[in-house]
């Protein structure tokens, strides 16, 4: 079997623009596929729940344009997964529209564009629960209840290789995917070319974050992955970077709790017995990976539910006595808000920078605050009007806190702004679960069209 | 000369990488990576990073530590904790979990251990 080469220019397309120098070097090597993932649950539940991007459209278009022009020039497929940060239907449609626009702008010869969706309706999930097929919690979560499902606004399922493979088999030149496993994008290309599952999924695992598997650190640079027989080779394209045994082995554990196992829809990539060798100055060769098919086909679900409208207020403190008593100041402001709105139906969150603003209760130095503090106040409530008033109360009442020994009786905090700022509503992750399905494609409808 | 300064070093002086990052929506994972096998083995022997010490440093119950792995291929010690609440809830100050590693920079390692 011939080898396969794939380049990946960006570990999260759109989140920051790719570096074009190393991408052009990768393209010059005439890869068989150009692929990138464009989404992550790292960005929190707001983009999924509110159905918006976390990335600027100009940056998304920048990378899609470079990739599309290179792929069409070489005549090789271009694969994108988890479109627009979340992989919701609207983000897939947006990327499809961007590709159509770019094809017109550059007057590209006709090509076949494929896309698939990953959103799952609440009623579909409810049907599973009611039929007795538990939607199982991951990471210490309990099984999904209908009340938690009711609190959810939007759900995406994590596709595996299956919708990509279907579209590749239909002859698609460009594929825009809904939410999917990062590694599945690259693995589908290798499986399509007839390579083994272990090498295919490992190739995906190592390429998905682009230059995060190279050193020295430098994000958004292109890397190239190759399968030759039972080996996966990974090469840094940026002249200042190398893929070393340490950087590639180190990447296997990035963003996961277990460095030996990677779960995907349909099975498990086992990296326990991987062997790493420096193949040349910029390339590391990996062998010994295994793939264990799953007994039951379960798909991961991500869900986000709205908590309420949200405003943000900011206050500063310089008086050392007030700093020493900051918890009492916050308690006063919270109490005044409670006097106005009652105990329930709203939230106030205080983040105290200069004491424990980054780590909260895990901060070992929280008893040693700095000489000045910044307090970010977040108020959450069912309506905008109420959220604004809750946030104004929670911020402004810091000013009026009654501390017995305070010298400064003309105002207990400093305000950089008179106002509170409207933020995107607050959401929370309601689903981090898996659901059994009979057919790997049933949640991921595919479409294709000739463009140009 | 102070003998302590010769035989005790901080993890920040010994490790190549000390980082934290989300592992999904509900966990944060920490990687302490060394350049060479000798330092990695020395830190393992010194027992300064265990489920117990990690829980103490972060003031959390040991039960919140879901994984603790010594990962030889990368000369790395890796542990993972359950977040107090899922990432990105209102009030969560670190949506990516990327700034939770700082207390581990100062962990002291006895080189004679």
Short mmCIF file of C-alpha atoms in Angstrom, two decimals, chain A:
data_model
loop_
_atom_site.label_atom_id
_atom_site.label_comp_id
_atom_site.label_asym_id
_atom_site.label_seq_id
_atom_site.Cartn_x
_atom_site.Cartn_y
_atom_site.Cartn_z
CA UNK A 1 0.00 0.00 0.00
CA UNK A 2 1.28 3.47 -0.83
CA UNK A 3 1.92 5.93 1.95
CA UNK A 4 -0.37 8.86 2.76
CA UNK A 5 0.63 12.39 3.70
CA UNK A 6 -1.59 14.97 5.37
CA UNK A 7 -0.78 18.51 6.44
CA UNK A 8 -2.49 20.39 9.25
CA UNK A 9 -1.94 24.18 9.47
CA UNK A 10 -3.95 25.03 12.56
CA UNK A 11 -5.05 23.21 15.70
CA UNK A 12 -8.21 25.32 16.00
CA UNK A 13 -8.96 27.02 12.71
CA UNK A 14 -10.17 30.58 13.26
CA UNK A 15 -9.19 30.93 16.91
CA UNK A 16 -5.98 32.62 15.70
CA UNK A 17 -4.78 32.81 12.09
CA UNK A 18 -2.41 30.19 10.67
CA UNK A 19 1.20 31.08 9.92
CA UNK A 20 1.32 31.06 6.12
CA UNK A 21 5.10 30.50 5.72
CA UNK A 22 5.14 26.95 7.11
CA UNK A 23 1.81 26.22 5.38
CA UNK A 24 3.33 27.05 1.98
CA UNK A 25 6.29 24.77 2.78
CA UNK A 26 3.83 22.00 3.63
CA UNK A 27 1.88 22.57 0.39
CA UNK A 28 5.12 22.48 -1.63
CA UNK A 29 5.60 18.88 -0.44
CA UNK A 30 2.39 17.92 -2.34
CA UNK A 31 0.39 16.31 0.47
CA UNK A 32 -2.54 13.97 -0.27
CA UNK A 33 -4.92 15.85 2.05
CA UNK A 34 -5.11 19.24 3.77
CA UNK A 35 -7.11 19.10 6.97
CA UNK A 36 -7.86 21.04 10.16
CA UNK A 37 -10.20 21.01 13.07
CA UNK A 38 -12.07 24.24 13.83
CA UNK A 39 -13.74 23.58 17.16
CA UNK A 40 -13.29 22.74 20.80
CA UNK A 41 -15.22 22.49 24.03
CA UNK A 42 -12.36 24.47 25.61
CA UNK A 43 -14.18 27.71 24.89
CA UNK A 44 -16.87 27.01 27.45
CA UNK A 45 -20.63 26.57 27.05
CA UNK A 46 -21.54 30.07 25.82
CA UNK A 47 -20.79 29.74 22.07
CA UNK A 48 -22.68 26.42 21.84
CA UNK A 49 -25.64 27.58 23.89
CA UNK A 50 -25.92 31.00 22.24
CA UNK A 51 -25.03 29.56 18.81
CA UNK A 52 -22.24 32.03 18.05
CA UNK A 53 -18.58 31.74 17.10
CA UNK A 54 -15.72 32.43 19.49
CA UNK A 55 -13.52 33.37 16.52
CA UNK A 56 -13.60 36.43 14.24
CA UNK A 57 -15.01 35.63 10.80
CA UNK A 58 -12.04 37.33 9.08
CA UNK A 59 -9.64 34.83 10.70
CA UNK A 60 -11.81 31.88 9.73
CA UNK A 61 -11.98 33.13 6.14
CA UNK A 62 -8.23 33.72 6.10
CA UNK A 63 -7.41 30.10 6.87
CA UNK A 64 -10.22 28.63 4.76
CA UNK A 65 -9.06 30.71 1.78
CA UNK A 66 -5.44 29.54 2.06
CA UNK A 67 -6.49 25.92 2.48
CA UNK A 68 -9.08 25.99 -0.32
CA UNK A 69 -6.75 27.58 -2.87
CA UNK A 70 -3.92 25.16 -2.03
CA UNK A 71 -6.18 22.10 -2.09
CA UNK A 72 -7.80 23.00 -5.40
CA UNK A 73 -4.42 23.82 -6.95
CA UNK A 74 -3.02 20.43 -5.89
CA UNK A 75 -6.29 18.65 -6.66
CA UNK A 76 -6.45 17.01 -3.21
CA UNK A 77 -9.30 16.91 -0.68
CA UNK A 78 -9.64 19.53 2.05
CA UNK A 79 -11.28 18.43 5.30
CA UNK A 80 -12.60 20.70 8.07
CA UNK A 81 -14.23 19.46 11.26
CA UNK A 82 -16.24 21.16 14.03
CA UNK A 83 -16.96 24.21 11.89
CA UNK A 84 -17.06 27.61 13.54
CA UNK A 85 -15.84 26.61 17.05
CA UNK A 86 -18.91 24.57 18.03
CA UNK A 87 -19.92 22.55 14.95
CA UNK A 88 -23.59 23.52 15.22
CA UNK A 89 -25.78 23.51 12.08
CA UNK A 90 -25.61 27.28 11.70
CA UNK A 91 -21.80 27.21 11.85
CA UNK A 92 -21.66 24.47 9.18
CA UNK A 93 -23.96 26.55 6.96
CA UNK A 94 -21.75 29.57 7.55
CA UNK A 95 -18.58 27.71 6.48
CA UNK A 96 -20.38 26.28 3.43
CA UNK A 97 -21.35 29.82 2.47
CA UNK A 98 -17.74 31.01 2.98
CA UNK A 99 -16.46 28.23 0.69
CA UNK A 100 -19.05 29.10 -1.97
CA UNK A 101 -18.04 32.76 -1.74
CA UNK A 102 -14.32 31.97 -2.02
CA UNK A 103 -14.93 29.69 -5.02
CA UNK A 104 -16.73 32.56 -6.75
CA UNK A 105 -14.15 35.15 -5.72
CA UNK A 106 -11.30 33.10 -7.22
CA UNK A 107 -13.35 31.69 -10.10
CA UNK A 108 -12.32 28.14 -9.17
CA UNK A 109 -13.11 25.27 -11.58
CA UNK A 110 -16.11 23.17 -10.43
CA UNK A 111 -15.62 20.91 -7.42
CA UNK A 112 -17.83 18.82 -5.15
CA UNK A 113 -18.49 20.29 -1.71
CA UNK A 114 -19.82 17.99 1.01
CA UNK A 115 -21.04 18.83 4.50
CA UNK A 116 -22.70 17.14 7.44
CA UNK A 117 -24.61 18.25 10.52
CA UNK A 118 -24.13 17.18 14.14
CA UNK A 119 -26.94 18.81 16.12
CA UNK A 120 -29.27 16.44 17.97
CA UNK A 121 -32.77 17.43 18.99
CA UNK A 122 -33.81 17.28 22.63
CA UNK A 123 -36.77 15.11 21.63
CA UNK A 124 -34.46 12.51 20.06
CA UNK A 125 -32.44 12.30 23.29
CA UNK A 126 -35.66 12.20 25.34
CA UNK A 127 -36.82 9.25 23.22
CA UNK A 128 -33.62 7.37 24.10
CA UNK A 129 -34.10 8.01 27.82
CA UNK A 130 -37.76 6.94 27.68
CA UNK A 131 -36.91 3.79 25.71
CA UNK A 132 -34.64 2.73 28.58
CA UNK A 133 -31.32 3.41 26.83
CA UNK A 134 -29.49 5.45 29.49
CA UNK A 135 -27.62 8.54 28.34
CA UNK A 136 -24.54 7.92 30.46
CA UNK A 137 -22.58 10.65 32.21
CA UNK A 138 -18.84 11.11 31.65
CA UNK A 139 -16.31 12.40 34.19
CA UNK A 140 -18.32 11.63 37.34
CA UNK A 141 -21.60 13.02 35.95
CA UNK A 142 -24.75 11.02 36.60
CA UNK A 143 -26.94 9.68 33.80
CA UNK A 144 -28.96 12.34 32.01
CA UNK A 145 -32.35 13.16 33.51
CA UNK A 146 -35.26 14.69 31.64
CA UNK A 147 -35.15 17.76 33.86
CA UNK A 148 -31.51 18.39 32.95
CA UNK A 149 -32.46 17.83 29.31
CA UNK A 150 -35.23 20.45 29.73
CA UNK A 151 -32.62 22.92 30.99
CA UNK A 152 -30.59 22.43 27.79
CA UNK A 153 -30.77 24.78 24.80
CA UNK A 154 -28.55 23.07 22.23
CA UNK A 155 -26.89 19.65 21.82
CA UNK A 156 -24.21 18.51 19.39
CA UNK A 157 -23.04 14.94 18.92
CA UNK A 158 -19.37 14.16 18.36
CA UNK A 159 -19.05 12.46 14.98
CA UNK A 160 -16.39 9.87 14.26
CA UNK A 161 -14.92 9.08 10.87
CA UNK A 162 -18.21 7.86 9.37
CA UNK A 163 -19.73 10.99 7.80
CA UNK A 164 -16.31 12.04 6.44
CA UNK A 165 -15.80 8.58 4.90
CA UNK A 166 -19.26 8.67 3.31
CA UNK A 167 -18.57 12.06 1.72
CA UNK A 168 -15.08 11.02 0.56
CA UNK A 169 -16.61 7.92 -1.03
CA UNK A 170 -19.09 10.19 -2.84
CA UNK A 171 -16.12 12.02 -4.35
CA UNK A 172 -16.20 15.23 -2.35
CA UNK A 173 -13.23 17.56 -2.82
CA UNK A 174 -14.02 19.79 0.15
CA UNK A 175 -15.79 18.64 3.32
CA UNK A 176 -17.18 20.89 6.06
CA UNK A 177 -18.00 18.89 9.15
CA UNK A 178 -20.25 19.58 12.11
CA UNK A 179 -19.00 18.69 15.59
CA UNK A 180 -16.63 15.71 15.43
CA UNK A 181 -13.63 14.16 17.18
CA UNK A 182 -10.55 16.09 16.13
CA UNK A 183 -8.66 12.91 15.28
CA UNK A 184 -11.54 11.57 13.12
CA UNK A 185 -10.96 14.23 10.46
CA UNK A 186 -7.45 12.94 9.69
CA UNK A 187 -8.24 9.28 10.45
CA UNK A 188 -11.03 9.27 7.87
CA UNK A 189 -8.56 10.26 5.14
CA UNK A 190 -6.17 7.46 6.09
CA UNK A 191 -8.97 4.87 6.35
CA UNK A 192 -10.29 6.03 2.96
CA UNK A 193 -6.86 5.25 1.51
CA UNK A 194 -6.94 1.78 3.07
CA UNK A 195 -4.63 2.22 6.07
CA UNK A 196 -5.16 0.41 9.37
CA UNK A 197 -7.29 1.88 12.11
CA UNK A 198 -4.45 2.06 14.68
CA UNK A 199 -2.19 4.12 12.39
CA UNK A 200 -5.11 6.20 11.07
CA UNK A 201 -6.34 7.26 14.51
CA UNK A 202 -2.82 7.85 15.79
CA UNK A 203 -2.13 10.07 12.77
CA UNK A 204 -5.25 12.03 13.68
CA UNK A 205 -4.29 12.25 17.31
CA UNK A 206 -0.83 13.61 16.58
CA UNK A 207 -1.88 16.08 13.85
CA UNK A 208 -5.02 17.57 15.38
CA UNK A 209 -3.26 20.36 17.27
CA UNK A 210 -0.85 21.18 14.39
CA UNK A 211 2.48 22.45 15.77
CA UNK A 212 1.66 21.69 19.42
CA UNK A 213 3.48 18.38 18.76
CA UNK A 214 6.70 20.25 17.80
CA UNK A 215 9.33 22.23 19.69
CA UNK A 216 10.26 24.92 20.46
CA UNK A 217 6.76 26.15 21.27
CA UNK A 218 5.12 28.04 18.42
CA UNK A 219 1.42 27.72 17.68
CA UNK A 220 -0.39 27.82 14.33
CA UNK A 221 2.51 26.36 12.32
CA UNK A 222 1.93 23.55 9.83
CA UNK A 223 2.96 19.96 10.56
CA UNK A 224 2.93 17.01 8.17
CA UNK A 225 1.93 13.47 9.08
CA UNK A 226 2.70 10.37 7.05
CA UNK A 227 1.75 6.70 7.37
CA UNK A 228 4.33 4.27 6.04
CA UNK A 229 3.42 0.66 6.73
CA UNK A 230 2.85 0.35 10.48
CA UNK A 231 4.64 3.61 11.29
CA UNK A 232 3.35 7.16 11.66
CA UNK A 233 5.89 9.90 10.92
CA UNK A 234 5.35 13.48 11.93
CA UNK A 235 7.44 16.39 10.63
CA UNK A 236 7.53 20.08 11.57
CA UNK A 237 7.25 22.38 8.54
CA UNK A 238 8.38 25.62 10.21
CA UNK A 239 12.18 25.86 9.79
CA UNK A 240 12.66 26.75 13.46
CA UNK A 241 10.66 23.75 14.75
CA UNK A 242 11.36 20.03 15.11
CA UNK A 243 9.18 17.07 15.97
CA UNK A 244 11.24 15.30 18.61
CA UNK A 245 10.60 12.12 20.57
CA UNK A 246 9.94 14.32 23.61
CA UNK A 247 7.60 16.75 21.84
CA UNK A 248 5.58 14.02 20.10
CA UNK A 249 5.35 11.75 23.15
CA UNK A 250 4.51 14.82 25.25
CA UNK A 251 1.71 15.77 22.90
CA UNK A 252 0.03 12.38 23.36
CA UNK A 253 -0.99 13.48 26.84
CA UNK A 254 -2.10 17.01 25.94
CA UNK A 255 -5.65 17.95 26.99
CA UNK A 256 -6.57 14.46 28.19
CA UNK A 257 -6.59 12.83 31.57
CA UNK A 258 -4.99 9.62 30.36
CA UNK A 259 -1.97 9.67 28.01
CA UNK A 260 -2.41 6.06 26.94
CA UNK A 261 -6.03 5.98 25.74
CA UNK A 262 -7.98 8.09 23.26
CA UNK A 263 -11.68 7.29 22.94
CA UNK A 264 -13.39 7.95 19.62
CA UNK A 265 -16.82 7.05 18.28
CA UNK A 266 -16.43 3.35 17.57
CA UNK A 267 -13.41 2.45 19.64
CA UNK A 268 -10.28 3.20 21.57
CA UNK A 269 -6.79 4.15 20.40
CA UNK A 270 -4.34 2.46 22.77
CA UNK A 271 -0.96 4.22 22.93
CA UNK A 272 0.41 2.21 25.88
CA UNK A 273 3.05 0.39 23.81
CA UNK A 274 3.95 3.22 21.44
CA UNK A 275 7.63 3.39 20.46
CA UNK A 276 9.09 6.75 19.50
CA UNK A 277 12.25 7.20 17.37
CA UNK A 278 13.93 10.26 15.92
CA UNK A 279 13.74 9.54 12.15
CA UNK A 280 15.55 12.67 10.99
CA UNK A 281 16.27 16.11 12.40
CA UNK A 282 12.67 17.34 12.16
CA UNK A 283 10.77 14.03 12.10
CA UNK A 284 9.72 11.52 14.74
CA UNK A 285 8.52 8.04 13.88
CA UNK A 286 5.94 6.27 16.05
CA UNK A 287 4.90 2.61 16.00
CA UNK A 288 3.21 0.13 18.32
CA UNK A 289 -0.21 1.83 18.53
CA UNK A 290 -3.33 -0.36 18.70
CA UNK A 291 -7.02 0.14 18.01
CA UNK A 292 -9.68 -1.65 20.03
CA UNK A 293 -13.17 -1.52 18.47
CA UNK A 294 -16.01 -0.68 20.90
CA UNK A 295 -18.55 -3.37 21.71
CA UNK A 296 -21.39 -0.88 21.73
CA UNK A 297 -21.48 2.19 19.46
CA UNK A 298 -21.85 5.19 21.76
CA UNK A 299 -21.62 8.82 20.67
CA UNK A 300 -20.51 11.64 22.93
CA UNK A 301 -22.97 14.51 23.39
CA UNK A 302 -22.20 18.08 24.40
CA UNK A 303 -25.06 20.24 25.63
CA UNK A 304 -25.36 23.81 26.86
CA UNK A 305 -28.23 25.44 28.75
CA UNK A 306 -28.99 29.08 29.45
CA UNK A 307 -28.76 30.19 33.07
CA UNK A 308 -29.81 33.80 32.53
CA UNK A 309 -29.02 37.27 31.20
CA UNK A 310 -25.72 38.64 32.42
CA UNK A 311 -24.04 41.96 33.20
CA UNK A 312 -20.51 42.69 34.45
CA UNK A 313 -19.32 45.37 36.89
CA UNK A 314 -15.78 46.31 37.96
CA UNK A 315 -14.45 47.88 41.17
CA UNK A 316 -10.99 48.48 42.63
CA UNK A 317 -9.73 48.63 46.23
CA UNK A 318 -6.55 50.26 47.57
CA UNK A 319 -7.25 50.75 51.32
CA UNK A 320 -5.33 47.98 53.18
CA UNK A 321 -8.01 47.75 55.89
CA UNK A 322 -10.71 47.23 53.28
CA UNK A 323 -8.53 44.68 51.48
CA UNK A 324 -8.11 42.77 54.75
CA UNK A 325 -11.90 42.75 55.11
CA UNK A 326 -12.84 42.16 51.49
CA UNK A 327 -15.10 39.21 52.30
CA UNK A 328 -17.18 41.41 54.62
CA UNK A 329 -17.45 44.06 51.90
CA UNK A 330 -18.72 41.47 49.42
CA UNK A 331 -21.09 40.05 52.02
CA UNK A 332 -22.56 43.53 52.54
CA UNK A 333 -23.16 44.07 48.82
CA UNK A 334 -24.69 40.61 48.47
CA UNK A 335 -26.92 41.27 51.47
CA UNK A 336 -28.17 44.56 50.02
CA UNK A 337 -28.99 42.79 46.74
CA UNK A 338 -30.83 40.10 48.69
CA UNK A 339 -32.82 42.77 50.52
CA UNK A 340 -34.01 44.04 47.13
CA UNK A 341 -34.55 40.76 45.24
CA UNK A 342 -34.95 38.04 47.87
CA UNK A 343 -32.76 34.97 48.24
CA UNK A 344 -33.44 33.12 44.98
CA UNK A 345 -33.83 33.67 41.26
CA UNK A 346 -30.58 35.58 40.65
CA UNK A 347 -26.82 35.04 40.98
CA UNK A 348 -23.91 37.27 41.91
CA UNK A 349 -20.32 36.10 41.31
CA UNK A 350 -17.31 37.98 42.67
CA UNK A 351 -13.87 37.36 41.17
CA UNK A 352 -11.25 39.05 43.36
CA UNK A 353 -8.09 39.73 41.32
CA UNK A 354 -5.05 40.32 43.49
CA UNK A 355 -6.18 37.68 45.97
CA UNK A 356 -7.54 34.53 44.30
CA UNK A 357 -9.04 35.77 41.04
CA UNK A 358 -7.50 33.02 38.91
CA UNK A 359 -7.62 29.98 41.19
CA UNK A 360 -10.42 30.72 43.66
CA UNK A 361 -10.42 28.38 46.66
CA UNK A 362 -7.48 26.39 45.18
CA UNK A 363 -5.18 29.44 45.54
CA UNK A 364 -2.49 28.68 48.16
CA UNK A 365 -1.70 32.40 48.63
CA UNK A 366 -5.22 33.68 49.15
CA UNK A 367 -4.30 34.90 52.64
CA UNK A 368 -1.63 37.18 51.13
CA UNK A 369 -3.54 39.66 48.97
CA UNK A 370 -1.77 42.32 46.88
CA UNK A 371 -1.71 46.04 47.78
CA UNK A 372 -4.63 46.64 45.44
CA UNK A 373 -7.50 44.44 44.29
CA UNK A 374 -9.78 44.43 41.26
CA UNK A 375 -13.19 42.88 41.67
CA UNK A 376 -15.16 41.64 38.71
CA UNK A 377 -18.83 41.31 39.53
CA UNK A 378 -21.14 39.17 37.41
CA UNK A 379 -24.89 39.38 37.91
CA UNK A 380 -27.18 36.79 36.32
CA UNK A 381 -30.99 36.95 36.28
CA UNK A 382 -33.95 35.92 34.09
CA UNK A 383 -34.39 39.31 32.36
CA UNK A 384 -31.92 41.91 31.14
CA UNK A 385 -33.46 44.60 33.34
CA UNK A 386 -33.15 42.48 36.45
CA UNK A 387 -29.63 41.26 35.59
CA UNK A 388 -28.56 44.89 35.14
CA UNK A 389 -30.04 45.96 38.45
CA UNK A 390 -28.61 42.94 40.28
CA UNK A 391 -25.17 43.77 38.89
CA UNK A 392 -25.46 47.48 39.72
CA UNK A 393 -26.49 46.59 43.27
CA UNK A 394 -23.75 43.97 43.63
CA UNK A 395 -21.13 46.44 42.38
CA UNK A 396 -22.27 49.80 43.79
CA UNK A 397 -23.07 48.49 47.23
CA UNK A 398 -19.37 47.59 47.58
CA UNK A 399 -18.95 51.39 47.77
CA UNK A 400 -21.24 51.66 50.78
CA UNK A 401 -20.01 48.68 52.79
CA UNK A 402 -19.99 49.46 56.53
CA UNK A 403 -16.66 48.50 58.07
CA UNK A 404 -16.26 49.71 61.67
CA UNK A 405 -12.65 50.98 61.49
CA UNK A 406 -12.49 52.32 57.95
CA UNK A 407 -10.91 55.79 57.62
CA UNK A 408 -12.17 56.51 54.13
CA UNK A 409 -15.82 57.23 54.74
CA UNK A 410 -16.47 58.77 51.30
CA UNK A 411 -16.49 55.51 49.37
CA UNK A 412 -15.05 52.05 50.03
CA UNK A 413 -14.05 51.14 46.46
CA UNK A 414 -12.91 52.85 43.26
CA UNK A 415 -14.95 52.66 40.07
CA UNK A 416 -13.27 52.71 36.64
CA UNK A 417 -16.76 52.95 35.08
CA UNK A 418 -20.10 54.31 36.28
CA UNK A 419 -21.97 51.66 34.35
CA UNK A 420 -22.22 47.89 34.26
CA UNK A 421 -21.64 46.16 30.93
CA UNK A 422 -23.98 43.78 29.21
CA UNK A 423 -22.33 40.43 28.51
CA UNK A 424 -23.53 37.44 26.51
CA UNK A 425 -26.02 35.47 28.63
CA UNK A 426 -24.60 32.93 31.06
CA UNK A 427 -24.78 29.27 30.03
CA UNK A 428 -23.58 26.06 31.63
CA UNK A 429 -22.51 22.66 30.32
CA UNK A 430 -25.57 20.48 30.87
CA UNK A 431 -24.42 17.47 28.82
CA UNK A 432 -21.09 15.68 28.85
CA UNK A 433 -22.58 12.26 28.19
CA UNK A 434 -22.65 9.35 25.77
CA UNK A 435 -25.63 7.88 23.95
CA UNK A 436 -25.95 4.52 22.21
CA UNK A 437 -26.90 4.54 18.51
CA UNK A 438 -27.57 1.69 16.08
CA UNK A 439 -26.06 3.29 13.00
CA UNK A 440 -22.89 5.45 13.19
CA UNK A 441 -24.42 7.78 10.57
CA UNK A 442 -27.89 8.24 12.04
CA UNK A 443 -27.06 11.48 13.87
CA UNK A 444 -24.99 13.00 11.07
CA UNK A 445 -26.94 13.69 7.86
CA UNK A 446 -24.65 14.36 4.87
CA UNK A 447 -25.19 16.62 1.84
CA UNK A 448 -23.16 17.55 -1.20
CA UNK A 449 -23.32 19.89 -4.17
CA UNK A 450 -21.20 20.88 -7.18
CA UNK A 451 -19.77 24.37 -6.71
CA UNK A 452 -18.81 26.51 -9.68
#
